[in-house]
Structures are given as C-alpha cells and as structure tokens.
Amino acid sequence: MTNKTPFEAFSLWKDLYDKAESSWRDIIQETLEQKSFAEVLGQVQSQYLQQQEFFNVITESYLKQINVPTREDVANTASLIINVETKIIDLEDQLDSVTENTAKEIDSLKRAVTKLDKKLDTVIELLSKPSTPPASPPRNSNS
C-alpha cells in the first residue's frame, strides 16, 4: 500500500499569505521610515486642510446667500439662549427670596392687625357700656 497525503488547500493558502504578508510588511516598513514619505504625507495633509478650509468658506458663503444660518450663527444663538436662561434662573431665585420675605412680612402684619383688632374690640366694648353720668359739681348757693 502506498501512503498518500491528501491535498490541503488551506495550508497552501496560509503559506502563500504568510510569505506575501512578510514581503509587504518589509516593503511598507521601509517606505514608512523614509524621510521623503513623511514629506509627501505632510504635503497631502496640508493640501487636505487647504481644501477643507476652501469648502468651509464656500459653504458659509452659500448658506449666507440663501439665508440659512451657519454653524457659527447657531452657536452664537445657543450662547445667547444660555445667557438668557441663566438670567431667568437668577431672577427666579430673587423672586423666591422676595416672596419668602413678603410672606413673612404679611404674617407679621396679620398678627399686628389681629392684636389691634382685639384692642379696638376692647375699646368699643368699654365705650358701649352705659356709663353713669359724672357727678355734677356742687352748686354754690351764692350765685
């Protein structure tokens, strides 16, 4: 009997991948280490930033022409709204403080009015009692 090993496609593909990956890794590593690659990459990045700035200016100009707010306009509006909200919160706090003080003053006035009311009731009660006429001074018979 002869011993035949079956054909393994997976191991063949794995070997091919490993050899290709090793070769490409070395080539890429050498390319990344070159100064000229860094310079080219810097130029590409610079051009991308210039292009991005150009598109931002064009977009902003277009949005202004069609009366649509830009990102900056929306951010400014949001900032103004936040400032207004802060001022409203401060006014609410002041109003709460004034309301508390006013409530205390009203309670104090109620107590004072109640005391005055009781005193007036006492005065009215005393005035409404029939009083005996004051004794008349004795008459002098000489006159």
N, CA, C and O atoms as a GROMACS GRO file, in nm:
protein
  572
    1MET      N    1   0.080  -0.118   0.000
    1MET     CA    2   0.000   0.000   0.000
    1MET      C    3   0.085   0.125   0.000
    1MET      O    4   0.190   0.132   0.064
    2THR      N    5   0.038   0.220  -0.071
    2THR     CA    6   0.109   0.347  -0.077
    2THR      C    7   0.039   0.447   0.013
    2THR      O    8  -0.084   0.450   0.022
    3ASN      N    9   0.118   0.528   0.076
    3ASN     CA   10   0.066   0.627   0.171
    3ASN      C   11   0.056   0.761   0.100
    3ASN      O   12   0.159   0.824   0.072
    4LYS      N   13  -0.064   0.806   0.069
    4LYS     CA   14  -0.083   0.933   0.000
    4LYS      C   15  -0.137   1.036   0.101
    4LYS      O   16  -0.227   1.007   0.180
    5THR      N   17  -0.079   1.153   0.096
    5THR     CA   18  -0.130   1.260   0.181
    5THR      C   19  -0.230   1.340   0.098
    5THR      O   20  -0.205   1.371  -0.018
    6PRO      N   21  -0.342   1.372   0.159
    6PRO     CA   22  -0.442   1.448   0.084
    6PRO      C   23  -0.395   1.590   0.059
    6PRO      O   24  -0.316   1.646   0.136
    7PHE      N   25  -0.443   1.647  -0.049
    7PHE     CA   26  -0.411   1.784  -0.084
    7PHE      C   27  -0.481   1.880   0.012
    7PHE      O   28  -0.603   1.876   0.028
    8GLU      N   29  -0.401   1.966   0.076
    8GLU     CA   30  -0.458   2.060   0.174
    8GLU      C   31  -0.451   2.202   0.117
    8GLU      O   32  -0.345   2.265   0.118
    9ALA      N   33  -0.564   2.250   0.070
    9ALA     CA   34  -0.570   2.384   0.010
    9ALA      C   35  -0.552   2.492   0.116
    9ALA      O   36  -0.493   2.598   0.089
   10PHE      N   37  -0.601   2.466   0.234
   10PHE     CA   38  -0.592   2.567   0.340
   10PHE      C   39  -0.447   2.595   0.377
   10PHE      O   40  -0.408   2.712   0.388
   11SER      N   41  -0.368   2.494   0.394
   11SER     CA   42  -0.227   2.514   0.432
   11SER      C   43  -0.151   2.582   0.319
   11SER      O   44  -0.061   2.663   0.344
   12LEU      N   45  -0.187   2.551   0.193
   12LEU     CA   46  -0.124   2.617   0.080
   12LEU      C   47  -0.155   2.767   0.081
   12LEU      O   48  -0.066   2.849   0.060
   13TRP      N   49  -0.282   2.802   0.105
   13TRP     CA   50  -0.322   2.942   0.110
   13TRP      C   51  -0.256   3.013   0.229
   13TRP      O   52  -0.215   3.128   0.218
   14LYS      N   53  -0.246   2.946   0.341
   14LYS     CA   54  -0.184   3.004   0.460
   14LYS      C   55  -0.037   3.033   0.433
   14LYS      O   56   0.011   3.141   0.470
   15ASP      N   57   0.034   2.942   0.372
   15ASP     CA   58   0.176   2.964   0.340
   15ASP      C   59   0.191   3.080   0.244
   15ASP      O   60   0.279   3.165   0.261
   16LEU      N   61   0.106   3.086   0.142
   16LEU     CA   62   0.111   3.194   0.045
   16LEU      C   63   0.084   3.329   0.114
   16LEU      O   64   0.152   3.428   0.086
   17TYR      N   65  -0.015   3.331   0.203
   17TYR     CA   66  -0.048   3.454   0.277
   17TYR      C   67   0.070   3.496   0.364
   17TYR      O   68   0.108   3.614   0.364
   18ASP      N   69   0.128   3.404   0.438
   18ASP     CA   70   0.240   3.437   0.526
   18ASP      C   71   0.357   3.496   0.449
   18ASP      O   72   0.418   3.593   0.494
   19LYS      N   73   0.391   3.437   0.334
   19LYS     CA   74   0.504   3.487   0.254
   19LYS      C   75   0.473   3.626   0.197
   19LYS      O   76   0.558   3.715   0.200
   20ALA      N   77   0.350   3.645   0.146
   20ALA     CA   78   0.313   3.775   0.090
   20ALA      C   79   0.309   3.881   0.199
   20ALA      O   80   0.355   3.993   0.179
   21GLU      N   81   0.254   3.847   0.314
   21GLU     CA   82   0.244   3.942   0.426
   21GLU      C   83   0.383   3.982   0.473
   21GLU      O   84   0.406   4.099   0.503
   22SER      N   85   0.475   3.889   0.480
   22SER     CA   86   0.611   3.917   0.524
   22SER      C   87   0.679   4.012   0.426
   22SER      O   88   0.747   4.106   0.467
   23SER      N   89   0.662   3.986   0.298
   23SER     CA   90   0.724   4.072   0.196
   23SER      C   91   0.666   4.213   0.201
   23SER      O   92   0.739   4.312   0.202
   24TRP      N   93   0.535   4.220   0.204
   24TRP     CA   94   0.470   4.351   0.205
   24TRP      C   95   0.502   4.427   0.334
   24TRP      O   96   0.521   4.549   0.330
   25ARG      N   97   0.508   4.358   0.446
   25ARG     CA   98   0.540   4.424   0.573
   25ARG      C   99   0.677   4.490   0.565
   25ARG      O  100   0.694   4.603   0.609
   26ASP      N  101   0.774   4.420   0.511
   26ASP     CA  102   0.908   4.476   0.498
   26ASP      C  103   0.910   4.598   0.406
   26ASP      O  104   0.974   4.698   0.436
   27ILE      N  105   0.839   4.588   0.293
   27ILE     CA  106   0.835   4.699   0.197
   27ILE      C  107   0.767   4.820   0.261
   27ILE      O  108   0.815   4.933   0.249
   28ILE      N  109   0.656   4.798   0.327
   28ILE     CA  110   0.582   4.908   0.390
   28ILE      C  111   0.666   4.971   0.501
   28ILE      O  112   0.668   5.093   0.516
   29GLN      N  113   0.733   4.888   0.580
   29GLN     CA  114   0.817   4.940   0.689
   29GLN      C  115   0.928   5.028   0.633
   29GLN      O  116   0.955   5.135   0.688
   30GLU      N  117   0.992   4.985   0.525
   30GLU     CA  118   1.097   5.066   0.463
   30GLU      C  119   1.041   5.198   0.410
   30GLU      O  120   1.105   5.302   0.423
   31THR      N  121   0.922   5.192   0.350
   31THR     CA  122   0.860   5.312   0.295
   31THR      C  123   0.827   5.411   0.406
   31THR      O  124   0.852   5.531   0.392
   32LEU      N  125   0.770   5.362   0.516
   32LEU     CA  126   0.733   5.450   0.626
   32LEU      C  127   0.854   5.516   0.691
   32LEU      O  128   0.841   5.626   0.745
   33GLU      N  129   0.968   5.452   0.687
   33GLU     CA  130   1.088   5.506   0.752
   33GLU      C  131   1.160   5.609   0.666
   33GLU      O  132   1.251   5.676   0.714
   34GLN      N  133   1.121   5.624   0.540
   34GLN     CA  134   1.188   5.718   0.451
   34GLN      C  135   1.141   5.861   0.480
   34GLN      O  136   1.023   5.885   0.507
   35LYS      N  137   1.235   5.954   0.475
   35LYS     CA  138   1.203   6.094   0.500
   35LYS      C  139   1.113   6.150   0.390
   35LYS      O  140   1.025   6.232   0.416
   36SER      N  141   1.135   6.105   0.268
   36SER     CA  142   1.054   6.155   0.156
   36SER      C  143   0.907   6.117   0.174
   36SER      O  144   0.818   6.194   0.135
   37PHE      N  145   0.880   6.001   0.232
   37PHE     CA  146   0.741   5.961   0.256
   37PHE      C  147   0.675   6.055   0.356
   37PHE      O  148   0.560   6.095   0.337
   38ALA      N  149   0.747   6.091   0.461
   38ALA     CA  150   0.694   6.184   0.561
   38ALA      C  151   0.666   6.320   0.499
   38ALA      O  152   0.567   6.384   0.531
   39GLU      N  153   0.755   6.364   0.409
   39GLU     CA  154   0.735   6.493   0.344
   39GLU      C  155   0.610   6.490   0.255
   39GLU      O  156   0.530   6.583   0.257
   40VAL      N  157   0.596   6.382   0.178
   40VAL     CA  158   0.480   6.369   0.091
   40VAL      C  159   0.352   6.362   0.174
   40VAL      O  160   0.252   6.426   0.140
   41LEU      N  161   0.356   6.287   0.283
   41LEU     CA  162   0.239   6.276   0.370
   41LEU      C  163   0.204   6.412   0.429
   41LEU      O  164   0.086   6.445   0.442
   42GLY      N  165   0.306   6.492   0.465
   42GLY     CA  166   0.282   6.627   0.517
   42GLY      C  167   0.219   6.716   0.411
   42GLY      O  168   0.129   6.794   0.442
   43GLN      N  169   0.265   6.705   0.287
   43GLN     CA  170   0.207   6.784   0.179
   43GLN      C  171   0.062   6.745   0.154
   43GLN      O  172  -0.024   6.831   0.133
   44VAL      N  173   0.034   6.614   0.156
   44VAL     CA  174  -0.103   6.567   0.136
   44VAL      C  175  -0.194   6.622   0.246
   44VAL      O  176  -0.305   6.668   0.219
   45GLN      N  177  -0.145   6.618   0.369
   45GLN     CA  178  -0.224   6.669   0.481
   45GLN      C  179  -0.246   6.820   0.467
   45GLN      O  180  -0.356   6.869   0.493
   46SER      N  181  -0.143   6.893   0.426
   46SER     CA  182  -0.155   7.036   0.408
   46SER      C  183  -0.257   7.068   0.299
   46SER      O  184  -0.340   7.157   0.315
   47GLN      N  185  -0.250   6.996   0.188
   47GLN     CA  186  -0.347   7.018   0.080
   47GLN      C  187  -0.488   6.984   0.126
   47GLN      O  188  -0.583   7.053   0.090
   48TYR      N  189  -0.502   6.878   0.204
   48TYR     CA  190  -0.635   6.841   0.255
   48TYR      C  191  -0.692   6.953   0.343
   48TYR      O  192  -0.809   6.987   0.332
   49LEU      N  193  -0.608   7.009   0.430
   49LEU     CA  194  -0.654   7.117   0.518
   49LEU      C  195  -0.691   7.241   0.438
   49LEU      O  196  -0.788   7.309   0.471
   50GLN      N  197  -0.614   7.272   0.334
   50GLN     CA  198  -0.647   7.386   0.249
   50GLN      C  199  -0.780   7.363   0.177
   50GLN      O  200  -0.862   7.453   0.166
   51GLN      N  201  -0.798   7.242   0.130
   51GLN     CA  202  -0.922   7.208   0.061
   51GLN      C  203  -1.041   7.217   0.157
   51GLN      O  204  -1.148   7.268   0.122
   52GLN      N  205  -1.021   7.168   0.277
   52GLN     CA  206  -1.128   7.172   0.378
   52GLN      C  207  -1.164   7.317   0.411
   52GLN      O  208  -1.282   7.350   0.422
   53GLU      N  209  -1.063   7.402   0.426
   53GLU     CA  210  -1.088   7.544   0.454
   53GLU      C  211  -1.163   7.610   0.338
   53GLU      O  212  -1.254   7.689   0.358
   54PHE      N  213  -1.123   7.576   0.216
   54PHE     CA  214  -1.190   7.629   0.097
   54PHE      C  215  -1.337   7.589   0.096
   54PHE      O  216  -1.424   7.672   0.071
   55PHE      N  217  -1.365   7.462   0.123
   55PHE     CA  218  -1.503   7.415   0.126
   55PHE      C  219  -1.583   7.482   0.238
   55PHE      O  220  -1.701   7.513   0.220
   56ASN      N  221  -1.520   7.506   0.350
   56ASN     CA  222  -1.589   7.574   0.460
   56ASN      C  223  -1.627   7.717   0.420
   56ASN      O  224  -1.738   7.763   0.449
   57VAL      N  225  -1.534   7.787   0.354
   57VAL     CA  226  -1.562   7.925   0.312
   57VAL      C  227  -1.674   7.926   0.207
   57VAL      O  228  -1.766   8.007   0.214
   58ILE      N  229  -1.665   7.836   0.111
   58ILE     CA  230  -1.767   7.829   0.005
   58ILE      C  231  -1.904   7.795   0.065
   58ILE      O  232  -2.005   7.856   0.030
   59THR      N  233  -1.906   7.698   0.155
   59THR     CA  234  -2.033   7.658   0.217
   59THR      C  235  -2.093   7.772   0.297
   59THR      O  236  -2.213   7.797   0.289
   60GLU      N  237  -2.010   7.840   0.375
   60GLU     CA  238  -2.059   7.952   0.455
   60GLU      C  239  -2.114   8.063   0.366
   60GLU      O  240  -2.218   8.121   0.395
   61SER      N  241  -2.043   8.092   0.258
   61SER     CA  242  -2.089   8.194   0.165
   61SER      C  243  -2.223   8.154   0.103
   61SER      O  244  -2.314   8.236   0.092
   62TYR      N  245  -2.234   8.030   0.063
   62TYR     CA  246  -2.359   7.982   0.003
   62TYR      C  247  -2.474   7.990   0.102
   62TYR      O  248  -2.584   8.033   0.068
   63LEU      N  249  -2.449   7.947   0.226
   63LEU     CA  250  -2.555   7.949   0.328
   63LEU      C  251  -2.601   8.092   0.357
   63LEU      O  252  -2.719   8.116   0.380
   64LYS      N  253  -2.506   8.187   0.355
   64LYS     CA  254  -2.545   8.327   0.376
   64LYS      C  255  -2.631   8.378   0.261
   64LYS      O  256  -2.725   8.454   0.283
   65GLN      N  257  -2.599   8.336   0.139
   65GLN     CA  258  -2.675   8.382   0.024
   65GLN      C  259  -2.818   8.331   0.025
   65GLN      O  260  -2.910   8.400  -0.020
   66ILE      N  261  -2.838   8.210   0.077
   66ILE     CA  262  -2.975   8.156   0.079
   66ILE      C  263  -3.043   8.176   0.214
   66ILE      O  264  -3.147   8.116   0.242
   67ASN      N  265  -2.982   8.262   0.298
   67ASN     CA  266  -3.038   8.297   0.429
   67ASN      C  267  -3.061   8.177   0.520
   67ASN      O  268  -3.166   8.164   0.583
   68VAL      N  269  -2.962   8.090   0.526
   68VAL     CA  270  -2.964   7.977   0.618
   68VAL      C  271  -2.853   8.001   0.720
   68VAL      O  272  -2.741   8.035   0.682
   69PRO      N  273  -2.883   7.983   0.846
   69PRO     CA  274  -2.780   8.012   0.947
   69PRO      C  275  -2.663   7.914   0.937
   69PRO      O  276  -2.680   7.795   0.909
   70THR      N  277  -2.545   7.967   0.961
   70THR     CA  278  -2.425   7.885   0.960
   70THR      C  279  -2.407   7.822   1.098
   70THR      O  280  -2.480   7.853   1.192
   71ARG      N  281  -2.309   7.736   1.108
   71ARG     CA  282  -2.278   7.671   1.236
   71ARG      C  283  -2.243   7.776   1.341
   71ARG      O  284  -2.283   7.765   1.457
   72GLU      N  285  -2.170   7.879   1.300
   72GLU     CA  286  -2.131   7.986   1.392
   72GLU      C  287  -2.254   8.065   1.439
   72GLU      O  288  -2.263   8.102   1.556
   73ASP      N  289  -2.347   8.089   1.348
   73ASP     CA  290  -2.470   8.160   1.384
   73ASP      C  291  -2.550   8.080   1.487
   73ASP      O  292  -2.601   8.136   1.584
   74VAL      N  293  -2.560   7.951   1.464
   74VAL     CA  294  -2.635   7.865   1.557
   74VAL      C  295  -2.565   7.862   1.693
   74VAL      O  296  -2.630   7.867   1.798
   75ALA      N  297  -2.431   7.855   1.691
   75ALA     CA  298  -2.356   7.853   1.817
   75ALA      C  299  -2.374   7.984   1.893
   75ALA      O  300  -2.390   7.983   2.015
   76ASN      N  301  -2.372   8.098   1.822
   76ASN     CA  302  -2.394   8.228   1.887
   76ASN      C  303  -2.534   8.238   1.946
   76ASN      O  304  -2.552   8.288   2.058
   77THR      N  305  -2.632   8.190   1.871
   77THR     CA  306  -2.769   8.191   1.920
   77THR      C  307  -2.783   8.103   2.045
   77THR      O  308  -2.849   8.141   2.141
   78ALA      N  309  -2.720   7.987   2.041
   78ALA     CA  310  -2.725   7.898   2.157
   78ALA      C  311  -2.661   7.965   2.279
   78ALA      O  312  -2.710   7.952   2.391
   79SER      N  313  -2.552   8.035   2.256
   79SER     CA  314  -2.485   8.106   2.366
   79SER      C  315  -2.576   8.214   2.425
   79SER      O  316  -2.584   8.230   2.546
   80LEU      N  317  -2.644   8.288   2.338
   80LEU     CA  318  -2.736   8.391   2.386
   80LEU      C  319  -2.852   8.329   2.465
   80LEU      O  320  -2.893   8.384   2.567
   81ILE      N  321  -2.902   8.216   2.418
   81ILE     CA  322  -3.012   8.149   2.488
   81ILE      C  323  -2.967   8.102   2.625
   81ILE      O  324  -3.040   8.115   2.723
   82ILE      N  325  -2.847   8.049   2.633
   82ILE     CA  326  -2.794   8.004   2.762
   82ILE      C  327  -2.781   8.123   2.857
   82ILE      O  328  -2.813   8.112   2.976
   83ASN      N  329  -2.734   8.237   2.805
   83ASN     CA  330  -2.723   8.358   2.890
   83ASN      C  331  -2.860   8.402   2.941
   83ASN      O  332  -2.874   8.438   3.058
   84VAL      N  333  -2.961   8.399   2.854
   84VAL     CA  334  -3.096   8.437   2.894
   84VAL      C  335  -3.149   8.340   2.999
   84VAL      O  336  -3.208   8.382   3.098
   85GLU      N  337  -3.127   8.210   2.979
   85GLU     CA  338  -3.172   8.111   3.077
   85GLU      C  339  -3.107   8.136   3.213
   85GLU      O  340  -3.173   8.126   3.316
   86THR      N  341  -2.979   8.168   3.212
   86THR     CA  342  -2.908   8.196   3.338
   86THR      C  343  -2.969   8.317   3.408
   86THR      O  344  -2.989   8.316   3.530
   87LYS      N  345  -2.998   8.421   3.330
   87LYS     CA  346  -3.059   8.540   3.390
   87LYS      C  347  -3.198   8.510   3.444
   87LYS      O  348  -3.236   8.561   3.549
   88ILE      N  349  -3.275   8.428   3.374
   88ILE     CA  350  -3.409   8.391   3.421
   88ILE      C  351  -3.399   8.313   3.552
   88ILE      O  352  -3.476   8.336   3.644
   89ILE      N  353  -3.304   8.222   3.559
   89ILE     CA  354  -3.285   8.144   3.682
   89ILE      C  355  -3.249   8.238   3.798
   89ILE      O  356  -3.300   8.222   3.909
   90ASP      N  357  -3.160   8.336   3.772
   90ASP     CA  358  -3.124   8.433   3.876
   90ASP      C  359  -3.246   8.514   3.921
   90ASP      O  360  -3.266   8.537   4.040
   91LEU      N  361  -3.328   8.556   3.823
   91LEU     CA  362  -3.449   8.632   3.858
   91LEU      C  363  -3.547   8.546   3.938
   91LEU      O  364  -3.611   8.594   4.031
   92GLU      N  365  -3.559   8.418   3.902
   92GLU     CA  366  -3.647   8.328   3.978
   92GLU      C  367  -3.599   8.315   4.122
   92GLU      O  368  -3.680   8.316   4.215
   93ASP      N  369  -3.467   8.304   4.140
   93ASP     CA  370  -3.413   8.295   4.275
   93ASP      C  371  -3.442   8.423   4.354
   93ASP      O  372  -3.480   8.417   4.471
   94GLN      N  373  -3.424   8.538   4.290
   94GLN     CA  374  -3.452   8.664   4.357
   94GLN      C  375  -3.601   8.676   4.390
   94GLN      O  376  -3.637   8.722   4.498
   95LEU      N  377  -3.686   8.634   4.298
   95LEU     CA  378  -3.830   8.639   4.320
   95LEU      C  379  -3.870   8.548   4.436
   95LEU      O  380  -3.953   8.584   4.519
   96ASP      N  381  -3.811   8.429   4.440
   96ASP     CA  382  -3.839   8.338   4.552
   96ASP      C  383  -3.799   8.402   4.684
   96ASP      O  384  -3.872   8.391   4.783
   97SER      N  385  -3.684   8.467   4.687
   97SER     CA  386  -3.637   8.533   4.809
   97SER      C  387  -3.733   8.645   4.849
   97SER      O  388  -3.770   8.658   4.966
   98VAL      N  389  -3.774   8.727   4.752
   98VAL     CA  390  -3.866   8.837   4.780
   98VAL      C  391  -4.001   8.781   4.826
   98VAL      O  392  -4.063   8.836   4.918
   99THR      N  393  -4.046   8.673   4.763
   99THR     CA  394  -4.174   8.613   4.800
   99THR      C  395  -4.169   8.561   4.944
   99THR      O  396  -4.265   8.579   5.019
  100GLU      N  397  -4.059   8.498   4.981
  100GLU     CA  398  -4.046   8.448   5.119
  100GLU      C  399  -4.048   8.564   5.218
  100GLU      O  400  -4.117   8.559   5.320
  101ASN      N  401  -3.973   8.670   5.188
  101ASN     CA  402  -3.969   8.786   5.277
  101ASN      C  403  -4.107   8.852   5.284
  101ASN      O  404  -4.151   8.892   5.392
  102THR      N  405  -4.174   8.862   5.171
  102THR     CA  406  -4.307   8.923   5.169
  102THR      C  407  -4.405   8.840   5.250
  102THR      O  408  -4.488   8.895   5.323
  103ALA      N  409  -4.396   8.708   5.238
  103ALA     CA  410  -4.486   8.621   5.314
  103ALA      C  411  -4.462   8.639   5.464
  103ALA      O  412  -4.557   8.642   5.542
  104LYS      N  413  -4.338   8.653   5.505
  104LYS     CA  414  -4.306   8.674   5.647
  104LYS      C  415  -4.362   8.809   5.693
  104LYS      O  416  -4.420   8.819   5.801
  105GLU      N  417  -4.345   8.913   5.610
  105GLU     CA  418  -4.396   9.045   5.647
  105GLU      C  419  -4.549   9.044   5.655
  105GLU      O  420  -4.606   9.107   5.744
  106ILE      N  421  -4.614   8.974   5.563
  106ILE     CA  422  -4.760   8.966   5.566
  106ILE      C  423  -4.806   8.895   5.691
  106ILE      O  424  -4.903   8.939   5.754
  107ASP      N  425  -4.740   8.786   5.728
  107ASP     CA  426  -4.776   8.716   5.852
  107ASP      C  427  -4.759   8.808   5.972
  107ASP      O  428  -4.843   8.810   6.062
  108SER      N  429  -4.651   8.884   5.974
  108SER     CA  430  -4.627   8.976   6.085
  108SER      C  431  -4.736   9.084   6.089
  108SER      O  432  -4.786   9.118   6.196
  109LEU      N  433  -4.774   9.136   5.974
  109LEU     CA  434  -4.881   9.237   5.968
  109LEU      C  435  -5.014   9.177   6.013
  109LEU      O  436  -5.091   9.245   6.080
  110LYS      N  437  -5.042   9.054   5.976
  110LYS     CA  438  -5.167   8.989   6.020
  110LYS      C  439  -5.173   8.980   6.171
  110LYS      O  440  -5.276   9.007   6.233
  111ARG      N  441  -5.060   8.941   6.230
  111ARG     CA  442  -5.057   8.932   6.376
  111ARG      C  443  -5.079   9.069   6.440
  111ARG      O  444  -5.153   9.082   6.537
  112ALA      N  445  -5.014   9.171   6.384
  112ALA     CA  446  -5.028   9.306   6.439
  112ALA      C  447  -5.172   9.355   6.423
  112ALA      O  448  -5.227   9.415   6.516
  113VAL      N  449  -5.234   9.331   6.310
  113VAL     CA  450  -5.373   9.372   6.287
  113VAL      C  451  -5.465   9.297   6.381
  113VAL      O  452  -5.560   9.355   6.435
  114THR      N  453  -5.438   9.169   6.401
  114THR     CA  454  -5.520   9.090   6.495
  114THR      C  455  -5.511   9.150   6.636
  114THR      O  456  -5.613   9.161   6.704
  115LYS      N  457  -5.392   9.187   6.680
  115LYS     CA  458  -5.376   9.247   6.813
  115LYS      C  459  -5.451   9.381   6.820
  115LYS      O  460  -5.519   9.409   6.919
  116LEU      N  461  -5.437   9.462   6.714
  116LEU     CA  462  -5.507   9.590   6.712
  116LEU      C  463  -5.658   9.570   6.713
  116LEU      O  464  -5.732   9.644   6.779
  117ASP      N  465  -5.703   9.469   6.638
  117ASP     CA  466  -5.845   9.439   6.633
  117ASP      C  467  -5.897   9.404   6.772
  117ASP      O  468  -6.004   9.449   6.813
  118LYS      N  469  -5.821   9.324   6.844
  118LYS     CA  470  -5.863   9.287   6.980
  118LYS      C  471  -5.866   9.410   7.071
  118LYS      O  472  -5.959   9.426   7.150
  119LYS      N  473  -5.767   9.496   7.059
  119LYS     CA  474  -5.764   9.618   7.140
  119LYS      C  475  -5.880   9.710   7.105
  119LYS      O  476  -5.942   9.768   7.194
  120LEU      N  477  -5.910   9.722   6.976
  120LEU     CA  478  -6.024   9.805   6.936
  120LEU      C  479  -6.156   9.747   6.987
  120LEU      O  480  -6.245   9.820   7.029
  121ASP      N  481  -6.167   9.613   6.982
  121ASP     CA  482  -6.288   9.549   7.035
  121ASP      C  483  -6.303   9.584   7.183
  121ASP      O  484  -6.414   9.612   7.230
  122THR      N  485  -6.193   9.581   7.255
  122THR     CA  486  -6.198   9.615   7.397
  122THR      C  487  -6.239   9.760   7.416
  122THR      O  488  -6.321   9.791   7.503
  123VAL      N  489  -6.183   9.849   7.337
  123VAL     CA  490  -6.217   9.991   7.348
  123VAL      C  491  -6.364  10.012   7.315
  123VAL      O  492  -6.433  10.086   7.386
  124ILE      N  493  -6.413   9.948   7.208
  124ILE     CA  494  -6.554   9.962   7.169
  124ILE      C  495  -6.644   9.907   7.278
  124ILE      O  496  -6.748   9.965   7.310
  125GLU      N  497  -6.604   9.796   7.334
  125GLU     CA  498  -6.684   9.735   7.441
  125GLU      C  499  -6.692   9.830   7.561
  125GLU      O  500  -6.798   9.848   7.620
  126LEU      N  501  -6.581   9.890   7.595
  126LEU     CA  502  -6.581   9.982   7.708
  126LEU      C  503  -6.663  10.108   7.676
  126LEU      O  504  -6.731  10.161   7.764
  127LEU      N  505  -6.658  10.154   7.554
  127LEU     CA  506  -6.733  10.274   7.518
  127LEU      C  507  -6.883  10.246   7.507
  127LEU      O  508  -6.964  10.335   7.531
  128SER      N  509  -6.918  10.125   7.472
  128SER     CA  510  -7.059  10.094   7.453
  128SER      C  511  -7.130  10.062   7.585
  128SER      O  512  -7.252  10.055   7.587
  129LYS      N  513  -7.059  10.042   7.693
  129LYS     CA  514  -7.121  10.017   7.822
  129LYS      C  515  -7.188  10.146   7.868
  129LYS      O  516  -7.132  10.255   7.855
  130PRO      N  517  -7.311  10.132   7.923
  130PRO     CA  518  -7.374  10.255   7.973
  130PRO      C  519  -7.294  10.309   8.090
  130PRO      O  520  -7.261  10.239   8.186
  131SER      N  521  -7.266  10.428   8.077
  131SER     CA  522  -7.186  10.487   8.184
  131SER      C  523  -7.273  10.575   8.272
  131SER      O  524  -7.372  10.632   8.227
  132THR      N  525  -7.236  10.584   8.390
  132THR     CA  526  -7.310  10.671   8.483
  132THR      C  527  -7.264  10.813   8.459
  132THR      O  528  -7.145  10.840   8.443
  133PRO      N  529  -7.361  10.905   8.458
  133PRO     CA  530  -7.317  11.042   8.431
  133PRO      C  531  -7.226  11.090   8.542
  133PRO      O  532  -7.242  11.053   8.659
  134PRO      N  533  -7.135  11.170   8.504
  134PRO     CA  534  -7.043  11.218   8.607
  134PRO      C  535  -7.119  11.306   8.707
  134PRO      O  536  -7.215  11.376   8.674
  135ALA      N  537  -7.074  11.297   8.821
  135ALA     CA  538  -7.139  11.376   8.926
  135ALA      C  539  -7.120  11.523   8.897
  135ALA      O  540  -7.011  11.569   8.865
  136SER      N  541  -7.229  11.595   8.910
  136SER     CA  542  -7.219  11.737   8.881
  136SER      C  543  -7.158  11.807   9.001
  136SER      O  544  -7.178  11.766   9.115
  137PRO      N  545  -7.087  11.910   8.977
  137PRO     CA  546  -7.023  11.979   9.087
  137PRO      C  547  -7.128  12.045   9.175
  137PRO      O  548  -7.234  12.086   9.128
  138PRO      N  549  -7.098  12.053   9.295
  138PRO     CA  550  -7.197  12.113   9.383
  138PRO      C  551  -7.221  12.260   9.347
  138PRO      O  552  -7.130  12.334   9.310
  139ARG      N  553  -7.347  12.299   9.359
  139ARG     CA  554  -7.382  12.436   9.324
  139ARG      C  555  -7.356  12.527   9.442
  139ARG      O  556  -7.376  12.496   9.559
  140ASN      N  557  -7.314  12.633   9.403
  140ASN     CA  558  -7.286  12.731   9.506
  140ASN      C  559  -7.413  12.815   9.525
  140ASN      O  560  -7.467  12.866   9.427
  141SER      N  561  -7.457  12.830   9.639
  141SER     CA  562  -7.582  12.898   9.660
  141SER      C  563  -7.567  13.050   9.655
  141SER      O  564  -7.668  13.119   9.655
  142ASN      N  565  -7.457  13.101   9.651
  142ASN     CA  566  -7.433  13.243   9.648
  142ASN      C  567  -7.459  13.301   9.510
  142ASN      O  568  -7.478  13.422   9.499
  143SER      N  569  -7.460  13.231   9.418
  143SER     CA  570  -7.472  13.291   9.289
  143SER      C  571  -7.611  13.317   9.249
  143SER      O  572  -7.635  13.369   9.140
   0.00000   0.00000   0.00000
